[in-house]
Amino acid sequence: MQEYCQWFRPPAHPKRSGANSQDKLFSKSYDKEPIVITLEVITGVSAGATFDIDGAAFSIGRAPTNQISLTDYHLSNEHGQIFREDDQYIYRDLRSTNGTRLHRNGNEIVIDGNNNWETRLCDGDRLLLGSGAEPVVLQCRLQIEADVSLTGQFTGKEEVIAQRPLADLVEAQGKVERDPARATALYNVSKKLGRRGLELGAVFEGIAEAVFELVPRATHFAIDLVDESGVSSGDGRLTTVFARARSEAAPTERFQVSRSVVKRVQRDKAAVLVSNAPEDLPTESVMKAQILSVIGVPLWEGDKIRGVLQCDNRAGKGFFVAEDLDLLAVLAGQATLAIENARLVQRLRLAEEKLRGEVKYLKGREERRRFSNIIGESSAMREIFGQVEKVIDTRATVCIEGETGTGKEVIASAIHYQGRRRDKLFVAQNCAALPENLLESELFGHKRGSFTGADHDKKGLFEIADGGTLFLDEIGEMPLSLQAKLLRVLQENQIRPVGATQSRTIDVRIICATNRSLEKEVERGAFRQDLFYRLRVFPLHMPPLRERREDIPLLIDHFLRKYTAEMNKAIAGFTPEALDQLSAYNWPGNIRELENEVQRVVIQCDSGGFVTPDLLAPALRKAEGVLGRVAPQKGTLKDMMEEVERCLLTEALRENGGNKTKTAEILGITREGLHKKLSKYGM
C-alpha cells in the first residue's frame, strides 16, 4: 500500500483526557442540511399530482393509509418507503410484489426487496413503481434550503476523533502479529474464511463469522461496497450489500446502519472507532439505530476505497477498544482480497452466462433463419432451401447445376457452414482455372522433386480441407485423367500426392458445381459415367434470375446498400421506371450481372439522386423499346396475352439469328415447346 492512509481512534473515554501524545485532535461542527423532496407523478392514475414532503419518513402504496396513496392496481398496498437519514433521503422497497426500478443518468437500478432493497435518492431520479410494462413513474426533486456551516467551535456535541498516522498502522499490524493470542485467533478465522470458496454470499458470511469471533463485543455487522456498475451518480457512494446480527440477537433481521461512519471512512480514507457513539457521534442514524459503539474499517485497493466493514455494539456490554480496531484492520486486508476475488468470479460467471445466452439466441435465430445470407423469397428459392435442409447434415455428395452467376458457390458454402462440418475449412477450387498438371498438384499436393520446380512438399486442397468441405466449381471442365483420380478419392477416401508412394486417408465432403449438362458431357464422352453417378448423388438446380423475378427488387436493394456503403455515397434509390426495366430484363448473366449493373449505376449516379432509366446499360434500355413494341391493343385478356407472346417470340428469334435452340434456351423453354408456340401463331 503506497496510498496515504489515516487510522482514527478516540481518547480512552469520550471528552476526557488520556489520548496518546502522538494523537492529533481536531473538531468540526456540522449543521444539518434542511432538504425538501418533491415527487411528481409522471405516469399512472394520479399523473400530474405533486407531493412536497419534508418529514422524516413517509410511505407509498395503494392503501389509503399511506402518506402518498397511488391507486394503480399493480402497486402493492405498502409498496415502498422514503425516509430521511442524516443529510439525504433513502428509498426502501417494502417487499412489493412487482418491485421498483430507479433511473439515473440513463442507467437503471433494480430495487426488488430481495438483494437490493434500498438506495439513496438524488435530484432528477425517476422511480418506476410496479409493472415493468406500465410503471407508475415518480420524478424526484431535492432542494437544499440552507448551506452547511463549519463553525470550527467546540459546542459539546461535536465528534472528537484522534488521528493516527500511517507509521502507527504498521506498528499496529506488528502488534497483532507479535501477540500470540490475537495472532492465533486471526490465523484461525483466516483459515475458515479461506474455506468459504469464491461464492460472494459465502464470503460475506465468512467475514461476518470472523468479525463476531474476533470482536466479542460486536452485536451487528454490515458490509458496504462501491457499486461496480457505476450506476450511482458518480460520487462513489457505497451501498449496503450485507448485514448480519449476532446469532443470539436475531441473525436475519434487517437493521439500520450508520451512514455517518461509512461516509467518514470513505471521505478521509481512514478507519474510524467511536467508543461512545451517542455522545461522540449524535447523528440521526446513530440515535435511531441505538448504536452504542461503532468501528468502520476501509476495504481498499490502491488509493481507492472499495468498501467499508462496519461493526456495531448495540447491547451495552462494553465499548470497543483500540485492540478491536487493530484486529479488524488486519482482517480487512484479507477480506478485501476475498471479496474482490469473489466479485471477479461473479463477473466472469455473469459474463459466461450472458455469452451462453447470446450464443443460444444466435443459434436459435440461425435455426429460424438458416439461409439469412441468401437473398430470395420466391417459390423457386424456397424449394431450393427445402432441398438443402434435407442434405445439410449428411455426407452425400451434392452436385449443383445452373447457369453462370446463379449463386452456386453461395449455396455450397451455406451447406458447409450450416452443417456439422462448420468448424472445419470450406475450400473452393475452379477446375477451369488451371491447366491439368497444375490442377492435379493443387488438388492432391506433391512431394519435393516430383517435377521441375517442386522444391518443397506441398499439401493439396483435399488434405487442407480434411474434415471439412471441398467445393469443385466447373467440374465439367476437369480433364479425364484427373476424373479418374477424383473417382478413387470418392470410392476409397484416400489421396496420393504427386510423386508420393503412399496414400493418405482423408475425410472430405465433395460439393461440385457446373453450368453444363453433365448428362450431355457423358453422352459425348467428355465426362466419366461412373464419376457422374458418384457426384450426382443429390442434384440441385439453381434457377436463373428470369425464373425468380420477384427476387430482383430484393437483390437490387441489397447491392445498392452494399455499394453505397462501400463508396460512401448516398443514393436515394431507383425510380419505378428503372425498377420495371430491371425486372423485365432476362439477365443472361443472372445475379452476377445484376450486381455489376447496380455497382455501375451507383458510380454513375449523382450523390443524393435517383437511378433513372437513362443511367442503365444499353442492353437494358433496349428492353424498354421491346416493351413499347409489344404493348398490346385493347381486347380480351386472352387476345392481349397472345399478342404479347407473339411479339416476344419474334424479338427473341431476331436477336438469336433464327437459332431456335438458342432461342428456346434464352426463353427458358424446351425446343419442342418453342416449336409448339411457333406453330400456334403460324410463325
PDB file of N, CA, C and O in Angstrom, residues 205-244:
ATOM      1  N   GLU A 205     -20.627 -14.191   4.508  1.00  0.00           N
ATOM      2  CA  GLU A 205     -20.940 -14.931   5.733  1.00  0.00           C
ATOM      3  C   GLU A 205     -19.661 -15.259   6.500  1.00  0.00           C
ATOM      4  O   GLU A 205     -19.617 -15.162   7.740  1.00  0.00           O
ATOM      5  N   GLY A 206     -18.607 -15.633   5.766  1.00  0.00           N
ATOM      6  CA  GLY A 206     -17.344 -15.957   6.423  1.00  0.00           C
ATOM      7  C   GLY A 206     -16.728 -14.751   7.103  1.00  0.00           C
ATOM      8  O   GLY A 206     -16.178 -14.855   8.213  1.00  0.00           O
ATOM      9  N   ILE A 207     -16.822 -13.570   6.478  1.00  0.00           N
ATOM     10  CA  ILE A 207     -16.287 -12.351   7.095  1.00  0.00           C
ATOM     11  C   ILE A 207     -17.073 -12.013   8.357  1.00  0.00           C
ATOM     12  O   ILE A 207     -16.498 -11.632   9.390  1.00  0.00           O
ATOM     13  N   ALA A 208     -18.391 -12.176   8.285  1.00  0.00           N
ATOM     14  CA  ALA A 208     -19.221 -11.898   9.470  1.00  0.00           C
ATOM     15  C   ALA A 208     -18.847 -12.829  10.620  1.00  0.00           C
ATOM     16  O   ALA A 208     -18.713 -12.392  11.782  1.00  0.00           O
ATOM     17  N   GLU A 209     -18.687 -14.113  10.349  1.00  0.00           N
ATOM     18  CA  GLU A 209     -18.283 -15.057  11.389  1.00  0.00           C
ATOM     19  C   GLU A 209     -16.937 -14.662  11.995  1.00  0.00           C
ATOM     20  O   GLU A 209     -16.741 -14.733  13.219  1.00  0.00           O
ATOM     21  N   ALA A 210     -16.001 -14.253  11.117  1.00  0.00           N
ATOM     22  CA  ALA A 210     -14.681 -13.857  11.602  1.00  0.00           C
ATOM     23  C   ALA A 210     -14.769 -12.637  12.510  1.00  0.00           C
ATOM     24  O   ALA A 210     -14.120 -12.570  13.563  1.00  0.00           O
ATOM     25  N   VAL A 211     -15.590 -11.645  12.133  1.00  0.00           N
ATOM     26  CA  VAL A 211     -15.730 -10.435  12.944  1.00  0.00           C
ATOM     27  C   VAL A 211     -16.329 -10.773  14.313  1.00  0.00           C
ATOM     28  O   VAL A 211     -15.825 -10.323  15.355  1.00  0.00           O
ATOM     29  N   PHE A 212     -17.386 -11.567  14.330  1.00  0.00           N
ATOM     30  CA  PHE A 212     -18.020 -11.899  15.602  1.00  0.00           C
ATOM     31  C   PHE A 212     -17.105 -12.739  16.493  1.00  0.00           C
ATOM     32  O   PHE A 212     -17.184 -12.674  17.722  1.00  0.00           O
ATOM     33  N   GLU A 213     -16.225 -13.519  15.872  1.00  0.00           N
ATOM     34  CA  GLU A 213     -15.285 -14.323  16.650  1.00  0.00           C
ATOM     35  C   GLU A 213     -14.142 -13.468  17.197  1.00  0.00           C
ATOM     36  O   GLU A 213     -13.713 -13.653  18.336  1.00  0.00           O
ATOM     37  N   LEU A 214     -13.663 -12.520  16.396  1.00  0.00           N
ATOM     38  CA  LEU A 214     -12.539 -11.678  16.814  1.00  0.00           C
ATOM     39  C   LEU A 214     -12.959 -10.575  17.772  1.00  0.00           C
ATOM     40  O   LEU A 214     -12.182 -10.158  18.629  1.00  0.00           O
ATOM     41  N   VAL A 215     -14.190 -10.070  17.617  1.00  0.00           N
ATOM     42  CA  VAL A 215     -14.668  -8.940  18.431  1.00  0.00           C
ATOM     43  C   VAL A 215     -15.898  -9.400  19.208  1.00  0.00           C
ATOM     44  O   VAL A 215     -17.025  -9.278  18.728  1.00  0.00           O
ATOM     45  N   PRO A 216     -15.711  -9.932  20.396  1.00  0.00           N
ATOM     46  CA  PRO A 216     -16.847 -10.482  21.162  1.00  0.00           C
ATOM     47  C   PRO A 216     -17.911  -9.442  21.493  1.00  0.00           C
ATOM     48  O   PRO A 216     -19.080  -9.794  21.682  1.00  0.00           O
ATOM     49  N   ARG A 217     -17.520  -8.144  21.568  1.00  0.00           N
ATOM     50  CA  ARG A 217     -18.492  -7.114  21.926  1.00  0.00           C
ATOM     51  C   ARG A 217     -19.417  -6.753  20.770  1.00  0.00           C
ATOM     52  O   ARG A 217     -20.425  -6.082  20.972  1.00  0.00           O
ATOM     53  N   ALA A 218     -19.079  -7.158  19.546  1.00  0.00           N
ATOM     54  CA  ALA A 218     -19.880  -6.793  18.371  1.00  0.00           C
ATOM     55  C   ALA A 218     -21.220  -7.518  18.388  1.00  0.00           C
ATOM     56  O   ALA A 218     -21.279  -8.733  18.618  1.00  0.00           O
ATOM     57  N   THR A 219     -22.275  -6.768  18.141  1.00  0.00           N
ATOM     58  CA  THR A 219     -23.615  -7.366  18.044  1.00  0.00           C
ATOM     59  C   THR A 219     -24.167  -7.307  16.627  1.00  0.00           C
ATOM     60  O   THR A 219     -25.031  -8.103  16.262  1.00  0.00           O
ATOM     61  N   HIS A 220     -23.697  -6.340  15.829  1.00  0.00           N
ATOM     62  CA  HIS A 220     -24.187  -6.175  14.462  1.00  0.00           C
ATOM     63  C   HIS A 220     -23.011  -5.889  13.534  1.00  0.00           C
ATOM     64  O   HIS A 220     -22.047  -5.233  13.932  1.00  0.00           O
ATOM     65  N   PHE A 221     -23.140  -6.376  12.309  1.00  0.00           N
ATOM     66  CA  PHE A 221     -22.053  -6.228  11.337  1.00  0.00           C
ATOM     67  C   PHE A 221     -22.655  -5.975   9.955  1.00  0.00           C
ATOM     68  O   PHE A 221     -23.691  -6.553   9.592  1.00  0.00           O
ATOM     69  N   ALA A 222     -22.032  -5.098   9.172  1.00  0.00           N
ATOM     70  CA  ALA A 222     -22.501  -4.799   7.809  1.00  0.00           C
ATOM     71  C   ALA A 222     -21.310  -4.573   6.888  1.00  0.00           C
ATOM     72  O   ALA A 222     -20.226  -4.170   7.325  1.00  0.00           O
ATOM     73  N   ILE A 223     -21.536  -4.863   5.605  1.00  0.00           N
ATOM     74  CA  ILE A 223     -20.535  -4.621   4.564  1.00  0.00           C
ATOM     75  C   ILE A 223     -21.135  -3.668   3.548  1.00  0.00           C
ATOM     76  O   ILE A 223     -22.226  -3.904   3.025  1.00  0.00           O
ATOM     77  N   ASP A 224     -20.427  -2.578   3.281  1.00  0.00           N
ATOM     78  CA  ASP A 224     -20.827  -1.625   2.247  1.00  0.00           C
ATOM     79  C   ASP A 224     -19.793  -1.680   1.133  1.00  0.00           C
ATOM     80  O   ASP A 224     -18.583  -1.643   1.393  1.00  0.00           O
ATOM     81  N   LEU A 225     -20.260  -1.770  -0.115  1.00  0.00           N
ATOM     82  CA  LEU A 225     -19.355  -1.846  -1.258  1.00  0.00           C
ATOM     83  C   LEU A 225     -19.734  -0.809  -2.297  1.00  0.00           C
ATOM     84  O   LEU A 225     -20.903  -0.415  -2.422  1.00  0.00           O
ATOM     85  N   VAL A 226     -18.736  -0.381  -3.062  1.00  0.00           N
ATOM     86  CA  VAL A 226     -18.988   0.513  -4.196  1.00  0.00           C
ATOM     87  C   VAL A 226     -19.710  -0.272  -5.272  1.00  0.00           C
ATOM     88  O   VAL A 226     -19.369  -1.421  -5.558  1.00  0.00           O
ATOM     89  N   ASP A 227     -20.725   0.348  -5.858  1.00  0.00           N
ATOM     90  CA  ASP A 227     -21.473  -0.294  -6.929  1.00  0.00           C
ATOM     91  C   ASP A 227     -20.585  -0.410  -8.156  1.00  0.00           C
ATOM     92  O   ASP A 227     -20.172   0.587  -8.734  1.00  0.00           O
ATOM     93  N   GLU A 228     -20.273  -1.642  -8.575  1.00  0.00           N
ATOM     94  CA  GLU A 228     -19.352  -1.853  -9.690  1.00  0.00           C
ATOM     95  C   GLU A 228     -19.901  -1.398 -11.020  1.00  0.00           C
ATOM     96  O   GLU A 228     -19.162  -1.069 -11.929  1.00  0.00           O
ATOM     97  N   SER A 229     -21.233  -1.360 -11.141  1.00  0.00           N
ATOM     98  CA  SER A 229     -21.817  -0.983 -12.426  1.00  0.00           C
ATOM     99  C   SER A 229     -21.719   0.494 -12.697  1.00  0.00           C
ATOM    100  O   SER A 229     -21.965   0.959 -13.810  1.00  0.00           O
ATOM    101  N   GLY A 230     -21.371   1.273 -11.658  1.00  0.00           N
ATOM    102  CA  GLY A 230     -21.226   2.706 -11.863  1.00  0.00           C
ATOM    103  C   GLY A 230     -22.527   3.432 -12.083  1.00  0.00           C
ATOM    104  O   GLY A 230     -22.560   4.522 -12.640  1.00  0.00           O
ATOM    105  N   VAL A 231     -23.643   2.847 -11.629  1.00  0.00           N
ATOM    106  CA  VAL A 231     -24.927   3.487 -11.862  1.00  0.00           C
ATOM    107  C   VAL A 231     -25.242   4.535 -10.815  1.00  0.00           C
ATOM    108  O   VAL A 231     -26.258   5.194 -10.885  1.00  0.00           O
ATOM    109  N   SER A 232     -24.376   4.702  -9.840  1.00  0.00           N
ATOM    110  CA  SER A 232     -24.591   5.782  -8.892  1.00  0.00           C
ATOM    111  C   SER A 232     -24.305   7.099  -9.578  1.00  0.00           C
ATOM    112  O   SER A 232     -23.898   7.157 -10.720  1.00  0.00           O
ATOM    113  N   SER A 233     -24.495   8.184  -8.886  1.00  0.00           N
ATOM    114  CA  SER A 233     -24.402   9.498  -9.511  1.00  0.00           C
ATOM    115  C   SER A 233     -22.980   9.916  -9.815  1.00  0.00           C
ATOM    116  O   SER A 233     -22.735  11.037 -10.202  1.00  0.00           O
ATOM    117  N   GLY A 234     -22.034   9.018  -9.619  1.00  0.00           N
ATOM    118  CA  GLY A 234     -20.650   9.343  -9.922  1.00  0.00           C
ATOM    119  C   GLY A 234     -19.860   9.750  -8.705  1.00  0.00           C
ATOM    120  O   GLY A 234     -18.680  10.055  -8.800  1.00  0.00           O
ATOM    121  N   ASP A 235     -20.504   9.788  -7.509  1.00  0.00           N
ATOM    122  CA  ASP A 235     -19.798  10.203  -6.304  1.00  0.00           C
ATOM    123  C   ASP A 235     -19.205   9.027  -5.549  1.00  0.00           C
ATOM    124  O   ASP A 235     -18.679   9.175  -4.464  1.00  0.00           O
ATOM    125  N   GLY A 236     -19.284   7.818  -6.109  1.00  0.00           N
ATOM    126  CA  GLY A 236     -18.706   6.648  -5.467  1.00  0.00           C
ATOM    127  C   GLY A 236     -19.432   6.229  -4.206  1.00  0.00           C
ATOM    128  O   GLY A 236     -18.825   5.657  -3.302  1.00  0.00           O
ATOM    129  N   ARG A 237     -20.720   6.468  -4.114  1.00  0.00           N
ATOM    130  CA  ARG A 237     -21.466   6.136  -2.915  1.00  0.00           C
ATOM    131  C   ARG A 237     -21.453   4.629  -2.686  1.00  0.00           C
ATOM    132  O   ARG A 237     -21.562   3.837  -3.609  1.00  0.00           O
ATOM    133  N   LEU A 238     -21.331   4.277  -1.415  1.00  0.00           N
ATOM    134  CA  LEU A 238     -21.324   2.865  -1.043  1.00  0.00           C
ATOM    135  C   LEU A 238     -22.739   2.400  -0.762  1.00  0.00           C
ATOM    136  O   LEU A 238     -23.584   3.151  -0.266  1.00  0.00           O
ATOM    137  N   THR A 239     -22.990   1.134  -1.072  1.00  0.00           N
ATOM    138  CA  THR A 239     -24.293   0.527  -0.847  1.00  0.00           C
ATOM    139  C   THR A 239     -24.136  -0.647   0.101  1.00  0.00           C
ATOM    140  O   THR A 239     -23.209  -1.449  -0.039  1.00  0.00           O
ATOM    141  N   THR A 240     -25.042  -0.748   1.068  1.00  0.00           N
ATOM    142  CA  THR A 240     -25.011  -1.878   1.999  1.00  0.00           C
ATOM    143  C   THR A 240     -25.425  -3.141   1.263  1.00  0.00           C
ATOM    144  O   THR A 240     -26.555  -3.256   0.791  1.00  0.00           O
ATOM    145  N   VAL A 241     -24.511  -4.097   1.143  1.00  0.00           N
ATOM    146  CA  VAL A 241     -24.776  -5.328   0.405  1.00  0.00           C
ATOM    147  C   VAL A 241     -24.957  -6.528   1.322  1.00  0.00           C
ATOM    148  O   VAL A 241     -25.415  -7.587   0.881  1.00  0.00           O
ATOM    149  N   PHE A 242     -24.576  -6.363   2.595  1.00  0.00           N
ATOM    150  CA  PHE A 242     -24.685  -7.489   3.520  1.00  0.00           C
ATOM    151  C   PHE A 242     -24.825  -6.930   4.932  1.00  0.00           C
ATOM    152  O   PHE A 242     -24.148  -5.968   5.308  1.00  0.00           O
ATOM    153  N   ALA A 243     -25.725  -7.495   5.710  1.00  0.00           N
ATOM    154  CA  ALA A 243     -25.903  -7.088   7.106  1.00  0.00           C
ATOM    155  C   ALA A 243     -26.264  -8.320   7.920  1.00  0.00           C
ATOM    156  O   ALA A 243     -27.069  -9.150   7.483  1.00  0.00           O
ATOM    157  N   ARG A 244     -25.662  -8.449   9.081  1.00  0.00           N
ATOM    158  CA  ARG A 244     -25.917  -9.624   9.907  1.00  0.00           C
ATOM    159  C   ARG A 244     -25.829  -9.236  11.377  1.00  0.00           C
ATOM    160  O   ARG A 244     -24.959  -8.464  11.791  1.00  0.00           O
TER     161      ARG A 244
END
